[in-house]
Coordinates of C-alpha atoms in Angstrom, one line a residue:
X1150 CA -16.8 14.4 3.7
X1151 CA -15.4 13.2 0.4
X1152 CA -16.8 9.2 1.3
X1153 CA -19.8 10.6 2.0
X1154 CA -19.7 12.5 -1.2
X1155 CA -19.0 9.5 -3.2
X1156 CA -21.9 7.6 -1.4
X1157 CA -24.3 10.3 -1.8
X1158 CA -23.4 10.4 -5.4
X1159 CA -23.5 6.3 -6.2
X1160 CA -27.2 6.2 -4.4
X1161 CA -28.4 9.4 -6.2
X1162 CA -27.4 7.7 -9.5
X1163 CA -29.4 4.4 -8.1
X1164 CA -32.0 6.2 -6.9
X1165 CA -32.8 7.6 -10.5
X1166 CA -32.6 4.8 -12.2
X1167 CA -34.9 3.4 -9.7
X1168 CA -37.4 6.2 -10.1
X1169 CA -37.9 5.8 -13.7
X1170 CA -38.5 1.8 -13.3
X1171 CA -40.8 2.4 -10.0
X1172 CA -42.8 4.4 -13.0
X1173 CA -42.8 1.7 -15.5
X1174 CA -43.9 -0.8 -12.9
X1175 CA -46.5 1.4 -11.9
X1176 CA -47.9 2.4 -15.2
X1177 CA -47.4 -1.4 -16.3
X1178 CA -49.1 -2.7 -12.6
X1179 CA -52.4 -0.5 -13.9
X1180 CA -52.7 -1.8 -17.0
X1181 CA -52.7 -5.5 -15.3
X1182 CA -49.4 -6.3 -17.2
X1183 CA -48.1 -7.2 -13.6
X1184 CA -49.7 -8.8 -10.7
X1185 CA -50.1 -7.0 -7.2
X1186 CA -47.3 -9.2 -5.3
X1187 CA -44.9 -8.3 -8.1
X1188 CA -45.8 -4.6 -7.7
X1189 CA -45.2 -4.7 -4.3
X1190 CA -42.1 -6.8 -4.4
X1191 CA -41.2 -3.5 -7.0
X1192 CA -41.9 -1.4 -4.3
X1193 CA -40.3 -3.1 -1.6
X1194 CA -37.1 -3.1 -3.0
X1195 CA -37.5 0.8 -4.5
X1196 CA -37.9 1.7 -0.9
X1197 CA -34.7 0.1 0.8
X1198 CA -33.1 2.4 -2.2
X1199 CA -34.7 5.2 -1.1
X1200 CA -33.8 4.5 2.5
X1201 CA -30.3 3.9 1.9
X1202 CA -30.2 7.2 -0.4
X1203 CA -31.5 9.1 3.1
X1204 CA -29.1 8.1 4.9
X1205 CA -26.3 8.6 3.3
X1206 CA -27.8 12.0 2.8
X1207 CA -27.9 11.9 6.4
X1208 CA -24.0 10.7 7.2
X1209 CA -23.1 13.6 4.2
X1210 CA -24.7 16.5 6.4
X1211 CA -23.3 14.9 9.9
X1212 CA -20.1 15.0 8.5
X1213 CA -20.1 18.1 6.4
X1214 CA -21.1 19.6 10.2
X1215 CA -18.2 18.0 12.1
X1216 CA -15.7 19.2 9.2
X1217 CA -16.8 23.0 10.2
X1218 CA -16.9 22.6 13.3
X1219 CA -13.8 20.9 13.1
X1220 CA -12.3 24.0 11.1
X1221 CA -14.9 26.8 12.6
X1222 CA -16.6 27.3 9.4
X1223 CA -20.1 29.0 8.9
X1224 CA -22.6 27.7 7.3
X1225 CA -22.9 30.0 4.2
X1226 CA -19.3 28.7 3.2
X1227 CA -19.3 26.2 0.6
X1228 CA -17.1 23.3 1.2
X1229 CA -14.5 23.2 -1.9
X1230 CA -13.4 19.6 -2.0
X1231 CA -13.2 16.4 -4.5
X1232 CA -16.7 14.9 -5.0
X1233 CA -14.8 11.8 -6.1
X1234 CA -11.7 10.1 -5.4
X1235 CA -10.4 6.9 -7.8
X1236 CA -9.2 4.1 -6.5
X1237 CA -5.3 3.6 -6.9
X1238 CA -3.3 0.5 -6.4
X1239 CA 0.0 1.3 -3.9
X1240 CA 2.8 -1.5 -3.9
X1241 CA 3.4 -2.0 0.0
X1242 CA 6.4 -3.6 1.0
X1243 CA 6.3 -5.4 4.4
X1244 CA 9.5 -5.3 5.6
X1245 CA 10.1 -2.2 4.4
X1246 CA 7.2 -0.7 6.5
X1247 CA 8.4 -2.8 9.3
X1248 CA 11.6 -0.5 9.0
X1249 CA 10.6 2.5 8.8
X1250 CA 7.9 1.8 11.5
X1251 CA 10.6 0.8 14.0
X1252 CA 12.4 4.1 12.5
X1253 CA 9.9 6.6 12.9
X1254 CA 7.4 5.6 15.5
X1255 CA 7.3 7.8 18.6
X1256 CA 6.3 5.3 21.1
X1257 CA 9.7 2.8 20.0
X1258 CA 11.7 6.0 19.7
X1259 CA 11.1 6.9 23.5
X1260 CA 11.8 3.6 24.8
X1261 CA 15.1 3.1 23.3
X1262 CA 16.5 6.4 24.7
X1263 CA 14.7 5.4 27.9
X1264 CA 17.1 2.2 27.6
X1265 CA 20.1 4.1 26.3
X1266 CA 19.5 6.4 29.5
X1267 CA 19.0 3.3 32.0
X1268 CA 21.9 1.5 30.6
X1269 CA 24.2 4.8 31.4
X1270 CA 23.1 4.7 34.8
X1271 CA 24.3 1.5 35.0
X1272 CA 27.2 2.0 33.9
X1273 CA 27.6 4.9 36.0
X1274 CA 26.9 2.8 39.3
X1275 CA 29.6 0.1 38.2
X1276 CA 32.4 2.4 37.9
X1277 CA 32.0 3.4 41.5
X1278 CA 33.5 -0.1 42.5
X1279 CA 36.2 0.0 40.1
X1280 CA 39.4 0.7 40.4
X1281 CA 39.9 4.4 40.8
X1282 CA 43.6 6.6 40.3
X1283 CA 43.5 10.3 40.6
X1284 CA 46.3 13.1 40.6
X1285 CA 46.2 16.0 41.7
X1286 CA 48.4 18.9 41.2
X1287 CA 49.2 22.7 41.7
X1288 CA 52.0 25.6 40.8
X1289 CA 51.9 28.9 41.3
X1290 CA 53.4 31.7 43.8
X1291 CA 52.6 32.2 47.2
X1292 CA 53.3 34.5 50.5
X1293 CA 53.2 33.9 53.7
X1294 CA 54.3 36.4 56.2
X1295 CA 53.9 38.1 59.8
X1296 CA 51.4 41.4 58.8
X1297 CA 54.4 43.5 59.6
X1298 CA 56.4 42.7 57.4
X1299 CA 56.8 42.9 53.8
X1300 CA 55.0 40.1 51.3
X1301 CA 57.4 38.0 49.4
X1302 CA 55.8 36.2 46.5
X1303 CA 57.7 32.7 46.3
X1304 CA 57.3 29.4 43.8
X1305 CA 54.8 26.8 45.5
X1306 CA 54.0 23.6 44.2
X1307 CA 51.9 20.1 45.4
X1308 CA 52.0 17.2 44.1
X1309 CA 49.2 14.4 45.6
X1310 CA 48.3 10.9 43.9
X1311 CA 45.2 8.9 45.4
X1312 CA 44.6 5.5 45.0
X1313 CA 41.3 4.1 45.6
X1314 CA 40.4 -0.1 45.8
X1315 CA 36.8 -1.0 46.3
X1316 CA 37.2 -4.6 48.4
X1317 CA 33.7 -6.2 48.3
X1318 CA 31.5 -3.4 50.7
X1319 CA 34.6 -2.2 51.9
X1320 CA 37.2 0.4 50.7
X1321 CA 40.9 0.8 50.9
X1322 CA 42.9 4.5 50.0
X1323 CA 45.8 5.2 49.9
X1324 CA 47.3 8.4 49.2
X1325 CA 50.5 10.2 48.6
X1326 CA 51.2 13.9 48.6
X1327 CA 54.5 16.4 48.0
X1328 CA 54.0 19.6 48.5
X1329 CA 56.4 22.6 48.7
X1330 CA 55.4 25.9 50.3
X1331 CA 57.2 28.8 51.2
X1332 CA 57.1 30.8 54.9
X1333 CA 57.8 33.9 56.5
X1334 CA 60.4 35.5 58.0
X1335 CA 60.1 33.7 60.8
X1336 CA 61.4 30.7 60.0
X1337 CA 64.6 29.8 58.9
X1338 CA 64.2 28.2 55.6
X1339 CA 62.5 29.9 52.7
X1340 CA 60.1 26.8 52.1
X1341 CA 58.8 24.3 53.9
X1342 CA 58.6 21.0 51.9
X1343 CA 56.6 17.8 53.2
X1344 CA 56.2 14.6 52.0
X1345 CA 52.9 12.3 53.7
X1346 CA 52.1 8.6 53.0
X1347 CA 48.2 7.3 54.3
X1348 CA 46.6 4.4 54.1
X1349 CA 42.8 4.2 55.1
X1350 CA 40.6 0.9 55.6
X1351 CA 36.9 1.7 55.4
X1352 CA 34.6 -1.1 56.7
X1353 CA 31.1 -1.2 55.1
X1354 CA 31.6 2.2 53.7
X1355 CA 30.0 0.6 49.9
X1356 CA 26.9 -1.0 50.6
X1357 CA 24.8 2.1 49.1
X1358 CA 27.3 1.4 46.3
X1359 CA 26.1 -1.9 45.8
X1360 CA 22.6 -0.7 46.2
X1361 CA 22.6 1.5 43.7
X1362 CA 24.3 -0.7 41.4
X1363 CA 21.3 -3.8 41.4
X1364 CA 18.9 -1.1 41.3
X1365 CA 20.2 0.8 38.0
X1366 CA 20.9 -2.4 36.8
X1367 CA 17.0 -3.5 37.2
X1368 CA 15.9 -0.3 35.8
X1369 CA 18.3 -1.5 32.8
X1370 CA 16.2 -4.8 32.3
X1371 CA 13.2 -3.1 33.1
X1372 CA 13.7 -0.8 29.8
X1373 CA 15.0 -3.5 27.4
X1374 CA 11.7 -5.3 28.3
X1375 CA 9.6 -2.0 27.9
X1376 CA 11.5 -1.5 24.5
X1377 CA 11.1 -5.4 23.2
X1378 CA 7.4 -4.7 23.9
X1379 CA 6.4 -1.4 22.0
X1380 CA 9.0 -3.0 19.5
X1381 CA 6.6 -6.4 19.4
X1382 CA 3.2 -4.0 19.9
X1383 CA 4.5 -1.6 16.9
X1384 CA 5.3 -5.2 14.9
X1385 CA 2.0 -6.4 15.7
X1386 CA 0.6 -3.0 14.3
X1387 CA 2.5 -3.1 11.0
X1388 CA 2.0 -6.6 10.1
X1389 CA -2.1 -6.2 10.8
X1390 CA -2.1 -2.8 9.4
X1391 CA -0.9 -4.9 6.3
X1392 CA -2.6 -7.9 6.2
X1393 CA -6.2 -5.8 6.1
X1394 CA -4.7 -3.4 3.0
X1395 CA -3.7 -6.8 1.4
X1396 CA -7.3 -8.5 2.8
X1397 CA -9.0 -5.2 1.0
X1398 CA -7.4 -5.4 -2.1
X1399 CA -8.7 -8.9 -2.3
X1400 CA -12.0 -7.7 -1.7
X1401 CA -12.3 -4.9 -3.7
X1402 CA -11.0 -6.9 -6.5
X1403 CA -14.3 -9.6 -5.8
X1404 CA -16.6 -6.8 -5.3
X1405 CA -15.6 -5.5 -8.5
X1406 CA -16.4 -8.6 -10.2
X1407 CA -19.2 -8.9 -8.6
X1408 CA -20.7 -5.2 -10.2
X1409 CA -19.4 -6.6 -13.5
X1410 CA -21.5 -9.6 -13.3
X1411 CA -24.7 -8.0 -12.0
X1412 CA -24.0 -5.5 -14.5
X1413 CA -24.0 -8.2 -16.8
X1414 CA -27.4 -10.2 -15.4
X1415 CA -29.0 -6.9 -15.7
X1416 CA -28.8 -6.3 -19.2
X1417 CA -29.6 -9.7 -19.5
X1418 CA -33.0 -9.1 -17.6
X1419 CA -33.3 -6.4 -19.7
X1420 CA -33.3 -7.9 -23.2
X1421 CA -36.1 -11.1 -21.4
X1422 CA -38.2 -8.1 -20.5
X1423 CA -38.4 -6.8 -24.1
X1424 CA -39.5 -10.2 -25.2
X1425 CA -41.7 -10.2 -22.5
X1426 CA -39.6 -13.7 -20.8
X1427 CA -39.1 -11.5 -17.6
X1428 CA -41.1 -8.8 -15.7
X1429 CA -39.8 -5.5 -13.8
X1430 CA -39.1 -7.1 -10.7
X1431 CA -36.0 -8.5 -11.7
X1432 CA -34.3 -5.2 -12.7
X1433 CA -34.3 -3.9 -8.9
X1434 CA -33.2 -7.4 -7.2
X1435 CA -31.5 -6.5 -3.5
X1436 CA -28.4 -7.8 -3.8
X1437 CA -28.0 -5.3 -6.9
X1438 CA -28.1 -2.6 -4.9
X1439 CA -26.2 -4.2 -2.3
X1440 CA -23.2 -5.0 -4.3
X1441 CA -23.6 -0.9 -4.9
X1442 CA -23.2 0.0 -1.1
X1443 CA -19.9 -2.3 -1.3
X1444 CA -18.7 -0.1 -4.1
X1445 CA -19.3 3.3 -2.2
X1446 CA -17.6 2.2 0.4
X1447 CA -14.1 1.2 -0.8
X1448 CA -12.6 3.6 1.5
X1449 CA -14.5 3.4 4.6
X1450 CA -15.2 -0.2 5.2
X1451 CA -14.5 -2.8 2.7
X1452 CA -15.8 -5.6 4.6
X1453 CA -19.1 -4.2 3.7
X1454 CA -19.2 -6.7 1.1
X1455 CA -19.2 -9.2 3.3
X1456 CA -22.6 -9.2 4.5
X1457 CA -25.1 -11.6 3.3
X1458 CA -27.8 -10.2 1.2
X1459 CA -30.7 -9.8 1.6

């Protein structure tokens, strides 16, 4: 809405001064101080101004709609914003956007816990074939006794150490285990202690193992190449991104010169027409008011000012 503004209001300026010339040249074209071809060349060019005013009369109420309807405005509510923004310089640092890009952008963000997440699998699948020590313990009281009789509460205790050896797809255990427990009256002795030594040979137990293992770690390469990409897309981005501010800058620095110079030639054409060396067709040449659209849209589009005129 605010571009629009700031068209509307450069072509409504234009248009004005076009107005009052388009009534010199008319008043001048019946007292046969111009010739017909220069009083249509006059109206020729007063008429692309007045087409480009329309339109961008046009783009203000298309936009002005889609801002309501954007924000479910009525119609009878006046739109309070700036009819006019100036231009300001801002000093962009590359490599500092490049930083803050690979910081804060959503896309790069996901990716690299997607990674971090992948590479834990991973590391979860190789510790399955490593080496593997556990030890396992337990004290307390315990009873154990015909239901007749009486329940005697007495110390119990095991003691268990496991060791486990992946060997290629196979697996070898091997386990040792304490334990004392008490008994009943029926026996004897108050406890019963026991000590037990295994060994177990598993053959082809750990090919899921090994599975699981490529497979977590191809989702782990997978990721890093999913990550290097956004990283290299989000790169791309930034370094574009700042190219065109730089490009525009450029451009809105010739553009500029440009109005100063035809600001200049017009005054110029100005003073010949007083002394009569130049006639009203001059003061409305195209590229004038070409040079104008360029300057309207500064924030929109700067190559605008590109185009070849007319």
């Amino acid at each position: 809405v605010i571009l629009n503004r700031m068209n509307w209001d450069t072509f409504n300026k234009l248009l004005s001064e076009a107005n009052k010339l388009m009534a010199m040249g008319k008043l001048m074209y019946q007292q046969r101080l111009i010739t017909e071809v220069e009083y249509k060349q006059l109206t020729s060019s007063y008429q692309q101004i007045k087409f480009l005013f329309i339109s961008t009369q046009k783009d203000l109420s298309l936009a002005e709609l889609s801002f309501r309807q954007t924000l479910n405005l009525p119609e009878d509510q006046d739109i309070k914003l700036a009819n006019w923004l100036p231009f300001e310089k801002v000093n962009i640092d590359l490599d500092a956007s490049l930083k803050i890009a690979k910081m804060q952008r959503p896309e790069l963000k996901i990716r690299q816990l997607v990674t971090q997440f992948n590479n834990l699998n991973e590391q979860i699948a190789k510790s399955k074939n490593r080496f593997h020590v556990s030890l396992t313990g337990k004290v307390g009281k315990m009873a154990e006794d015909y239901k007749s009789e009486p329940e005697v509460f007495r110390d119990s205790w095991y003691v268990g150490l496991k060791v486990s050896r992946p060997l290629g797809n196979n697996s070898l255990d091997t386990s040792i285990v304490q334990q004392n427990r008490p008994v009943g009256q029926f026996s004897t002795e108050d406890t019963t202690k026991s000590f037990t030594r295994s060994l177990e040979l598993s053959l082809l137990d750990r090919l899921g193992t090994a599975s699981d293992e490529k497979a977590a770690h191809v989702e782990f390469l997978k990721a890093v190449n999913e990550e290097m990409e956004t990283e290299e897309t989000v790169t791309a981005e930034t370094e574009k991104a700042y190219a065109n501010y730089v490009s525009s800058l450029f451009q809105i620095e010739t553009s500029l010169k440009k109005l100063d110079f035809q600001s200049r030639r017009l005054k110029v054409t100005e003073g010949k027409m007083k002394v009569k060396e130049a006639n009203i067709t001059k003061l409305l040449p195209s590229g004038t008011f070409n040079i104008l659209l360029c300057k309207s849209s500064f924030f929109s589009e700067v190559s605008i000012c590109n185009r070849e005129e007319t």
